[in-house]
CSV table of C-alpha atoms and ligand atoms in Angstrom, one decimal:
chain,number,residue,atom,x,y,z
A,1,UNK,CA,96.5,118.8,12.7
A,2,UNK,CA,93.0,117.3,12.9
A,3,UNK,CA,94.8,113.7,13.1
A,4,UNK,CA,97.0,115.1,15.9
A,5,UNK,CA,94.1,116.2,17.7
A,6,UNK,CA,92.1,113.0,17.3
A,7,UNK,CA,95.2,111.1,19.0
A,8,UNK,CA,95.6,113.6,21.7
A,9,UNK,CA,91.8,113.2,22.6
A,10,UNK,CA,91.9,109.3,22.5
A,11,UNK,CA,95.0,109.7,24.4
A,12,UNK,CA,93.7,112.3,26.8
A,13,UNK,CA,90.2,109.9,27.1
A,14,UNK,CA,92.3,106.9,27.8
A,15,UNK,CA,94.2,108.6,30.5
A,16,UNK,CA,91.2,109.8,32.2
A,17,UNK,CA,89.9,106.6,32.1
A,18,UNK,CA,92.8,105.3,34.5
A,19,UNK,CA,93.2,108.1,36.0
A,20,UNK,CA,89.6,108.3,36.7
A,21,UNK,CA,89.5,104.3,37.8
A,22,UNK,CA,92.4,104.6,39.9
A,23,UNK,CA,90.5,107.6,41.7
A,24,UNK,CA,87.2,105.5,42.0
A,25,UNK,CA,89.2,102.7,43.5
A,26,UNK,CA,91.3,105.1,46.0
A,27,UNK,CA,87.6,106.4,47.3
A,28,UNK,CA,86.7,102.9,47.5
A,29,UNK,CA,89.1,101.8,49.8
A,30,UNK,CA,89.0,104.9,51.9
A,31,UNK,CA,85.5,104.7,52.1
A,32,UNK,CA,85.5,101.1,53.3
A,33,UNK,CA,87.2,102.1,56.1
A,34,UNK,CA,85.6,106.1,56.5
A,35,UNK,CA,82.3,103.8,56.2
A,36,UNK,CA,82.2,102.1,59.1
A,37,UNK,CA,84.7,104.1,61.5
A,38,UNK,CA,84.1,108.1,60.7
A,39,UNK,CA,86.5,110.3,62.9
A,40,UNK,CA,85.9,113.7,63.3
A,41,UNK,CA,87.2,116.8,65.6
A,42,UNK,CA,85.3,116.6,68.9
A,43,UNK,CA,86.9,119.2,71.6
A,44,UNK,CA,89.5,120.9,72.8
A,45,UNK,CA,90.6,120.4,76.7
A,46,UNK,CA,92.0,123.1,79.0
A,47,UNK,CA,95.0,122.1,78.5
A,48,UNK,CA,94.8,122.3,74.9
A,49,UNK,CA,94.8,119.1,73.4
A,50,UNK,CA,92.7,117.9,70.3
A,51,UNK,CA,90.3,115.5,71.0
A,52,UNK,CA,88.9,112.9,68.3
A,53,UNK,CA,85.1,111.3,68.0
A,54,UNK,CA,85.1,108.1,66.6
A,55,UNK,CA,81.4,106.7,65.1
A,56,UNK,CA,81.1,103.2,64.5
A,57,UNK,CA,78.6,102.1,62.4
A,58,UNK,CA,77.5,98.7,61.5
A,59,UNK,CA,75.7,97.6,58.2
A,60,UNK,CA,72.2,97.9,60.2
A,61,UNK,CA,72.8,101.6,60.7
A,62,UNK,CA,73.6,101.3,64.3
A,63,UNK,CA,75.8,103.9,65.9
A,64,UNK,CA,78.2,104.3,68.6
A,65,UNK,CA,80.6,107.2,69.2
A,66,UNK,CA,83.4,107.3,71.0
A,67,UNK,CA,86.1,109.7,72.1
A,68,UNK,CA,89.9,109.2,73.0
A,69,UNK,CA,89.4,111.1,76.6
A,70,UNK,CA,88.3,108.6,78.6
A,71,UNK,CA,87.7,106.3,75.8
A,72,UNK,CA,84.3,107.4,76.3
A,73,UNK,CA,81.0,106.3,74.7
A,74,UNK,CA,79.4,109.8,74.0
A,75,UNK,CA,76.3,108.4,72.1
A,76,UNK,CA,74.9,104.7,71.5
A,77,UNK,CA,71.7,104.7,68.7
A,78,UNK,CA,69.6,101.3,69.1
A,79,UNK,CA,66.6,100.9,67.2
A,80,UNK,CA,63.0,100.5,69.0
A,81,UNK,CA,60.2,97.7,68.1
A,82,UNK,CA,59.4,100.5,65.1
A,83,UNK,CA,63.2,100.5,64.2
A,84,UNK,CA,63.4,103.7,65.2
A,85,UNK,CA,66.9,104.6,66.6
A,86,UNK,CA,67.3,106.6,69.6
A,87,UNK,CA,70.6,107.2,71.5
A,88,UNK,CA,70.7,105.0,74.7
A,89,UNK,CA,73.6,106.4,77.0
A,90,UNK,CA,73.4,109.0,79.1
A,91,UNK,CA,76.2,111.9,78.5
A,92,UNK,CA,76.5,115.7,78.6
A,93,UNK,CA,75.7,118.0,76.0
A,94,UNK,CA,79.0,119.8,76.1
A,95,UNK,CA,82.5,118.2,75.6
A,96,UNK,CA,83.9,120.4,78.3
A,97,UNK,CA,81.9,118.5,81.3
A,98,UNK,CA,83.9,115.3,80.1
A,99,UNK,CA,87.1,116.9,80.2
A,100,UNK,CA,86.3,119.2,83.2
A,101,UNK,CA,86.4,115.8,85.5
A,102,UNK,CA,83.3,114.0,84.5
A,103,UNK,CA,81.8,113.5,88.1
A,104,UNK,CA,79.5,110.8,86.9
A,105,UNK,CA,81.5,109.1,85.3
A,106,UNK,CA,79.3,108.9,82.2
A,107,UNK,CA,80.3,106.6,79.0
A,108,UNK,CA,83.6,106.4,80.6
A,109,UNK,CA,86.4,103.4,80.3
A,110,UNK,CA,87.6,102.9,84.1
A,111,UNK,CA,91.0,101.9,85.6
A,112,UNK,CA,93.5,101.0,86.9
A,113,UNK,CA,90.9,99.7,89.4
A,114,UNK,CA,87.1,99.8,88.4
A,115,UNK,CA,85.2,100.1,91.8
A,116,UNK,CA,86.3,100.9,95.3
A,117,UNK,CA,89.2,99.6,97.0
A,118,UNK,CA,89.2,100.2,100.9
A,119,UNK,CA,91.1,103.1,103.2
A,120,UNK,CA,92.9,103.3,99.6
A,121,UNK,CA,96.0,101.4,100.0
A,122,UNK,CA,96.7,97.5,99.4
A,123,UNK,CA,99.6,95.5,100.2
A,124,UNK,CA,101.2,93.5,97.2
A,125,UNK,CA,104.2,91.2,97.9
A,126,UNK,CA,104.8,92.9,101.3
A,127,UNK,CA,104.3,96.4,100.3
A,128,UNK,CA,101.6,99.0,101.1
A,129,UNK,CA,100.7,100.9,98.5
A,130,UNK,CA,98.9,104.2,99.3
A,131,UNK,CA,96.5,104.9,96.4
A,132,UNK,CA,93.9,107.9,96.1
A,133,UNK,CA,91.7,108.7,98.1
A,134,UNK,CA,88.9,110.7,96.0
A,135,UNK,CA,85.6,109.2,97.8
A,136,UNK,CA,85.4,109.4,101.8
A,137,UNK,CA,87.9,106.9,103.4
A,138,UNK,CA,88.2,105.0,100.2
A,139,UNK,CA,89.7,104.6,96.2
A,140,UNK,CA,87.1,104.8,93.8
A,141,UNK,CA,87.6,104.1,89.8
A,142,UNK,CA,91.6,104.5,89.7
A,143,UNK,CA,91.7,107.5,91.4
A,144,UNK,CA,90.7,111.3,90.6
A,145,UNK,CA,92.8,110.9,87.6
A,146,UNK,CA,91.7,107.4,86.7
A,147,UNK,CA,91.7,106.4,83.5
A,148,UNK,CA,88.8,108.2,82.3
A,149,UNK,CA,90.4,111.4,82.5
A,150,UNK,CA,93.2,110.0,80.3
A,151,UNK,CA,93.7,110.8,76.3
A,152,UNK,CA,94.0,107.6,74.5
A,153,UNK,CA,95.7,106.9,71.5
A,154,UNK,CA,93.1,105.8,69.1
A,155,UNK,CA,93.2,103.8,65.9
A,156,UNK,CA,90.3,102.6,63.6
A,157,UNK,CA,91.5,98.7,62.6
A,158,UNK,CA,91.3,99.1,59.2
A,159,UNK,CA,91.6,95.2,58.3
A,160,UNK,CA,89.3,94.3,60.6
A,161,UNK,CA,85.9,92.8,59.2
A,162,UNK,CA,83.4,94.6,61.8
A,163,UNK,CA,84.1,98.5,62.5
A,164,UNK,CA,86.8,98.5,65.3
A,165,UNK,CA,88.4,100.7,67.3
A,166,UNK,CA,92.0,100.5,69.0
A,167,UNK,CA,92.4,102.6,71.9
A,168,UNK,CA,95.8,102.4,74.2
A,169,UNK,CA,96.9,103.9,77.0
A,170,UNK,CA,100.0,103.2,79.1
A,171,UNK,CA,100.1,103.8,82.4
A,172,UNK,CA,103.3,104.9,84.6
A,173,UNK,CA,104.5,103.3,87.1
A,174,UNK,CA,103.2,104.7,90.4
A,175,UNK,CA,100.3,106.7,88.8
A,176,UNK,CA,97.8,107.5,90.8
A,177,UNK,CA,100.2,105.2,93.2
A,178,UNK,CA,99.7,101.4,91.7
A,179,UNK,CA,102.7,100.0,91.1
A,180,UNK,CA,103.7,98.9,87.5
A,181,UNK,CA,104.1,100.2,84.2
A,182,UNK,CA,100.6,99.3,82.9
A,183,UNK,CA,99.9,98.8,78.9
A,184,UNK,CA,96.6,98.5,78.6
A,185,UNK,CA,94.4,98.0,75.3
A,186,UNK,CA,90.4,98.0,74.6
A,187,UNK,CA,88.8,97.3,71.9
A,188,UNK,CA,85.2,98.7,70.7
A,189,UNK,CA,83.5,96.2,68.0
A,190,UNK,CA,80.3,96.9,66.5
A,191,UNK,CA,78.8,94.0,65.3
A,192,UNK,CA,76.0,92.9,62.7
A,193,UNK,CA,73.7,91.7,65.2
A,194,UNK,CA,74.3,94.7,67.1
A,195,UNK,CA,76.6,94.0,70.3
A,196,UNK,CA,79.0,96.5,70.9
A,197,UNK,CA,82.0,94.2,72.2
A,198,UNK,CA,84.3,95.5,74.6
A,199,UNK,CA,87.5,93.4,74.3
A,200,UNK,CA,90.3,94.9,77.5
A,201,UNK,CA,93.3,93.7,77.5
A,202,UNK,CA,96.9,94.9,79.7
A,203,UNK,CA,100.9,94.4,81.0
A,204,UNK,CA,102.6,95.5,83.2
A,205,UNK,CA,106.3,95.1,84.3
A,206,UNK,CA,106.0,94.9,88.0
A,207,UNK,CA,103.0,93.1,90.3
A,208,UNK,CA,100.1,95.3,90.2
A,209,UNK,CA,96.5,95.2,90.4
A,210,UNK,CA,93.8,95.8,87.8
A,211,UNK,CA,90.0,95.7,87.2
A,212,UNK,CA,88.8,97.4,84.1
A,213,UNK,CA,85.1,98.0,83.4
A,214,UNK,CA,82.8,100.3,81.3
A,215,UNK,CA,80.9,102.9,82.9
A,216,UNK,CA,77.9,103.5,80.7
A,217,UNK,CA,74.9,104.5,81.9
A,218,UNK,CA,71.8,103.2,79.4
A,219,UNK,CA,68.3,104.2,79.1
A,220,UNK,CA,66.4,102.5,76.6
A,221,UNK,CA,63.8,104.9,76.6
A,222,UNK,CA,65.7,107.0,74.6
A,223,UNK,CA,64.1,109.7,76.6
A,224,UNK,CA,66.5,111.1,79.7
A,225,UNK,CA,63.8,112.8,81.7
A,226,UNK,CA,62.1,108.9,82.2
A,227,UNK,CA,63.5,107.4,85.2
A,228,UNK,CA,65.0,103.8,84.6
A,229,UNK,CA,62.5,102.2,87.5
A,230,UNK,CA,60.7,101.2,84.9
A,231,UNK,CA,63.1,98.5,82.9
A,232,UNK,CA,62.7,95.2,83.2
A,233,UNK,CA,66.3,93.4,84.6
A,234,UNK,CA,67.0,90.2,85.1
A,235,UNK,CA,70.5,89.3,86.9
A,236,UNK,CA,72.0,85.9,86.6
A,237,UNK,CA,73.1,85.8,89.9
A,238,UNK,CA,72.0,83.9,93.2
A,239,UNK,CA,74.4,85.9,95.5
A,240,UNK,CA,75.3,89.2,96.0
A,241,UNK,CA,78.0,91.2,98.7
A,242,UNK,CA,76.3,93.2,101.2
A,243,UNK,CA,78.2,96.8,102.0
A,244,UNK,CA,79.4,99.0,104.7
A,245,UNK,CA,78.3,102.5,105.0
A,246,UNK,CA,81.2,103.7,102.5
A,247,UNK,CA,79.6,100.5,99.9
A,248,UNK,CA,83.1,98.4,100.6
A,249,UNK,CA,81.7,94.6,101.0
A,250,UNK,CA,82.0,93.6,104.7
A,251,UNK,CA,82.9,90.2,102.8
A,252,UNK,CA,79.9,87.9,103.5
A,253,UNK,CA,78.2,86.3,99.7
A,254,UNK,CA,74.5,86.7,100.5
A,255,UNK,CA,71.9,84.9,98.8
A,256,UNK,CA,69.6,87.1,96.7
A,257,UNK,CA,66.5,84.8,98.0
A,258,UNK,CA,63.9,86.5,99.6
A,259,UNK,CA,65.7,90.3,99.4
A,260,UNK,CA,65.0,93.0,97.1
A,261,UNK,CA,68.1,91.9,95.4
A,262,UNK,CA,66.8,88.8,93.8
A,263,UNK,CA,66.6,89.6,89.9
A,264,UNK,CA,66.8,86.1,89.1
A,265,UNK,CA,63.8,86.2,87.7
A,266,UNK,CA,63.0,89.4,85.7
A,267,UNK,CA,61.5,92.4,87.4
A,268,UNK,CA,61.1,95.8,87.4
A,269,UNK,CA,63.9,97.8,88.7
A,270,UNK,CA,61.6,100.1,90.8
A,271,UNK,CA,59.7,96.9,92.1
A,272,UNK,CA,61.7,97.1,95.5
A,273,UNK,CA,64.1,99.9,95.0
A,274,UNK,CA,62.3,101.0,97.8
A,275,UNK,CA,61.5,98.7,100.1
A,276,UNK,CA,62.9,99.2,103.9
A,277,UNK,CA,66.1,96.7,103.7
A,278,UNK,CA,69.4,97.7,105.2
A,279,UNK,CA,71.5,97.4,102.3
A,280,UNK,CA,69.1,99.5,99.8
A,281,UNK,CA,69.4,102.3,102.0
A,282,UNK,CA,73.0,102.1,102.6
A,283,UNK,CA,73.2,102.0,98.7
A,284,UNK,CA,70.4,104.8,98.2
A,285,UNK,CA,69.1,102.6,96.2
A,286,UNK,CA,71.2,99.5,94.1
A,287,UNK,CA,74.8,100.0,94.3
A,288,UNK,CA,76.1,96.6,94.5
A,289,UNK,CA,78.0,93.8,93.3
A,290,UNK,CA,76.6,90.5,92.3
A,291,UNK,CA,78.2,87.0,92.2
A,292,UNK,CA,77.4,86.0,88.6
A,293,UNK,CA,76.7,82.4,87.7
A,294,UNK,CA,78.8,80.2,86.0
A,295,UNK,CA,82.1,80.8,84.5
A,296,UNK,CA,83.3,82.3,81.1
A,297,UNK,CA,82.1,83.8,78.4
A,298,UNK,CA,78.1,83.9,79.3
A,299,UNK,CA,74.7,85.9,79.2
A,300,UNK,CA,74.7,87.8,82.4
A,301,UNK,CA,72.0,90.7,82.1
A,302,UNK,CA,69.2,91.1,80.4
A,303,UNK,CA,67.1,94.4,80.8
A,304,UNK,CA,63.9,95.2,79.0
A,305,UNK,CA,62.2,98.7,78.2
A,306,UNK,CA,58.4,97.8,77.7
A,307,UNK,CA,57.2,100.7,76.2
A,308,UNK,CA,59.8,101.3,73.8
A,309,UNK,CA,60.2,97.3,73.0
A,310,UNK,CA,64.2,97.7,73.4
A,311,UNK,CA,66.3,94.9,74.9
A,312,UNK,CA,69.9,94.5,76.0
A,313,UNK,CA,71.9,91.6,77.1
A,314,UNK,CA,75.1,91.8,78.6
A,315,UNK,CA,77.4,88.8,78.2
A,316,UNK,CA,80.8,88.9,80.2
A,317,UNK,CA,83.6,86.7,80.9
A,318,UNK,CA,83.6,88.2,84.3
A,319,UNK,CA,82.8,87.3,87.9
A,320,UNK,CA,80.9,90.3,89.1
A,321,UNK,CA,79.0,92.9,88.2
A,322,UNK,CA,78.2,96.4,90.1
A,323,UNK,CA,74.3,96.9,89.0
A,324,UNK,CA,74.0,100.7,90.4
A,325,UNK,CA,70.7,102.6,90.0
A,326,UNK,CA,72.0,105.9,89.7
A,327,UNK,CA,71.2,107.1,92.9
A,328,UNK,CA,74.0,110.1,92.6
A,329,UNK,CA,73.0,111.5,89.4
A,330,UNK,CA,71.3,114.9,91.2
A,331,UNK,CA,69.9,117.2,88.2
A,332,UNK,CA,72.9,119.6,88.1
A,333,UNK,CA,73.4,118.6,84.2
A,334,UNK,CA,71.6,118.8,80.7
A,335,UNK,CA,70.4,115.7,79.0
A,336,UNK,CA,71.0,115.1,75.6
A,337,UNK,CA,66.8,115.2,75.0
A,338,UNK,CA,66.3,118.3,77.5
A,339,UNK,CA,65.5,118.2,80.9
A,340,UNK,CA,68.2,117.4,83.7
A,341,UNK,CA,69.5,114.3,84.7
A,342,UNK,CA,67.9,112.9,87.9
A,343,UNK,CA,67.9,110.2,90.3
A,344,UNK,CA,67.4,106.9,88.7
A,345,UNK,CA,67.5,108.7,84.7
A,346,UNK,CA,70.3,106.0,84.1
A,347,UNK,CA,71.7,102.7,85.0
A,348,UNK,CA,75.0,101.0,85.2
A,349,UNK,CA,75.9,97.4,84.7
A,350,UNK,CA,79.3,97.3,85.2
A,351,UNK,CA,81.4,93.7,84.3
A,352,UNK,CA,84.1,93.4,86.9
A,353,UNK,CA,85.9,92.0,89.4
A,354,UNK,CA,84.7,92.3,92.9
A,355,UNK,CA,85.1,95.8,94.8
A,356,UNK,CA,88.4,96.0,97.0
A,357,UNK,CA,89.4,92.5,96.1
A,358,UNK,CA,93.2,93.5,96.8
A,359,UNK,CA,92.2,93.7,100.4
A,360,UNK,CA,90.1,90.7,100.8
A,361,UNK,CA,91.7,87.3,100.0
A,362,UNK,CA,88.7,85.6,99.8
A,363,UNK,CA,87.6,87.0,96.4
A,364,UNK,CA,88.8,86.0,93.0
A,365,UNK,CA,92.7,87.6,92.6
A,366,UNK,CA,92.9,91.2,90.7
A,367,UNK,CA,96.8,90.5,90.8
A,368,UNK,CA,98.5,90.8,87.5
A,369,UNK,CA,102.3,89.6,87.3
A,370,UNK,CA,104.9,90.6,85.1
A,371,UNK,CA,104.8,88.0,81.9
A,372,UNK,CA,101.0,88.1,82.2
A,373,UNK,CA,98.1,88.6,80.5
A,374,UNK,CA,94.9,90.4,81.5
A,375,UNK,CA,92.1,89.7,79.1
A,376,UNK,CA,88.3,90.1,79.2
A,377,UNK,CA,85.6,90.7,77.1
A,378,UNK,CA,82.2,92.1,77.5
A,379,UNK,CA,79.3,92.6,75.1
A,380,UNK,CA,76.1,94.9,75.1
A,381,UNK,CA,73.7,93.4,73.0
A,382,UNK,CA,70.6,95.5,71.5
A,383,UNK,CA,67.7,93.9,70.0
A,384,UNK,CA,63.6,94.4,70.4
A,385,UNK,CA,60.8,92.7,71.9
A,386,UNK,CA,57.3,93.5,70.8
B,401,BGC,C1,79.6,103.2,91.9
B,401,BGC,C2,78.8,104.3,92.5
B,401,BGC,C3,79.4,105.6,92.1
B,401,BGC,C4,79.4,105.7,90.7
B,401,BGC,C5,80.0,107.0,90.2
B,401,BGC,C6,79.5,103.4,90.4
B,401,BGC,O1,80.3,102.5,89.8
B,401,BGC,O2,79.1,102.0,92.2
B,401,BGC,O3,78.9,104.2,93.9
B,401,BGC,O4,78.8,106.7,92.7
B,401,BGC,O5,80.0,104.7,90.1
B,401,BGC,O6,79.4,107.5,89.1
């Protein structure tokens, strides 16, 4: 009996063993990938679908979360010269002013057109198409129902080296009235040296148009009642396009020489934000396009927060970029450190092709063709100066 018991125990022991290796290695795989992409319930919309937070996090400790309405950026943590991490994107406190239209814009992915496309319509291969109208005479962002009121399908990568996140969203044809059955594809990578890279790409089966951008608006105080006047920017850019009253470019590249729109050296944004010049006020401040120098994949942006020692550098493969000073943000909302959020508590630098290129020849083509590819990449790059 004894004997039998002895066996039974070694047995039992031996099974436990495996049993209890195979367990370890089953948390081990599933917390390689939980590690560094966590997803967790976020909201529910009106309409009652679940929505998903996805946090990133890289083997610094950086954070970004994301959500599959809008493929939105709800928080971004980057550390200061003391390595202390604060969140640097502006959002709302409460999932429901996302999903309840997002006025703003905040964190938001943007399509089918990023930016404003004049008297909303374009013609493509002799037809007009009437798009929305959702700001005065023109289209702004894809429409009221753009793509960042859309629900994404989102996957973690889970062979991918660097924590990645999948998100795809297909757009019918005649949504928001583009032509074209759009598939479009981003991808959020966090890396080690702390770039969150943006990767878009997109199909479609008939001739459409398409400018994707992110709409983030960053504050690297990581305080939202400081105003952003107070970053350092520097543009890499020599020209920019001058605006009508509704901010459509009346088509004209203007050197940045001598106007309060010359960042090419770096200088604080609330240096001239104020200074009597006909485009400023027509902006309320910076809502405008630059030409960027040089071609592909290049370092486009850099901004610096003295106080707090943080830096960022975009890098695009992009033409353009709208630099707006968020002039339209008016206190009606919370900020995630208390406070409202007020003129100039966040800024935009938004990779892109120029605003209501489908109407004006002149600028680089937003046309996308059956049998074609549409592929950029832009990175945000957070590091510290002290
Ligand atoms: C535009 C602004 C607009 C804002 C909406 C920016 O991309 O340039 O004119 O008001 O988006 O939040």
């Amino acid at each position: 009996m004894k004997k039998i018991g002895g066996s039974l125990f070694i047995l039992l022991a031996v099974l436990c063993i495996f049993g209890c290796n195979k367990k370890e290695n089953n948390n081990k795989t599933n917390s390689d990938t939980m590690e560094n992409v966590q997803v967790s319930d976020y909201g529910v919309t009106a309409k009652g679908d679940s929505i998903k937070k996805y946090t990133l996090t890289n083997k610094n400790g950086m954070k970004v979360e994301i959500i599959n309405y809008g493929g939105i950026i709800t928080s971004l943590m980057a550390p200061d010269k003391n390595g202390k991490y604060q969140d640097v994107v502006l959002g709302f406190t409460k999932p429901e002013d996302y999903f309840n239209g997002n006025p703003y814009y905040f964190g938001a992915l943007i399509g089918r057109y990023g930016n404003r496309i004049a008297n909303a319509k374009f013609t493509l291969e002799g037809k007009t198409y009437d798009i929305d109208k959702n700001d005065g005479p023109n289209s702004l962002h894809g429409g009221k129902e753009g793509f960042h009121t859309k629900i994404w399908t989102a996957e973690p990568v889970k062979d991918a080296k660097l924590p990645t996140l999948k998100l795809t969203y297909v757009s019918a044809d005649g949504e928001e009235g583009y032509p074209g059955k759009l598939t479009t594809t981003v991808h959020y990578t966090l890396t080690d040296d702390n770039a969150l890279e943006i990767s878009y790409e997109a199909e479609t089966d008939k001739a459409t148009v398409v400018n994707l951008t992110q709409h983030s608006y960053f504050n690297l105080s990581g305080n939202f009642s400081n105003l952003i006047t107070d970053h350092e920017l520097q543009i890499n850019a020599d020209k920019f396009l001058p605006v009508n009253s509704t901010l459509i470019p009346v088509g004209e590249e203007k050197s940045v020489k001598g106007t309060p729109f010359d960042f090419t050296a770096a200088k604080a944004i609330g240096k001239d934000i104020t200074a009597q010049d006909e485009q400023l006020k027509l902006g309320g401040g910076y809502d405008h396009n630059w030409i960027l120098n040089g071609n592909g994949m290049r370092t486009i942006a850099t901004v610096y927060h003295p106080a707090s020692g943080r830096v960022m550098e975009v890098m695009t493969d992009q033409p353009g970029v709208q630099f707006y000073s968020g002039n339209f943000l008016d206190g009606k909302f919370d900020t995630k450190t208390g406070g409202k959020y007020e003129k100039r508590s966040g800024f935009c630098l938004e990779t892109q092709h120029y605003p209501d290129s489908p109407n004006q020849p002149a600028f680089p083509t937003t046309e996308l063709k059956p049998g074609q590819k549409y592929q950029t990449k832009t990175m945000y790059k957070f590091s510290v100066k002290k």
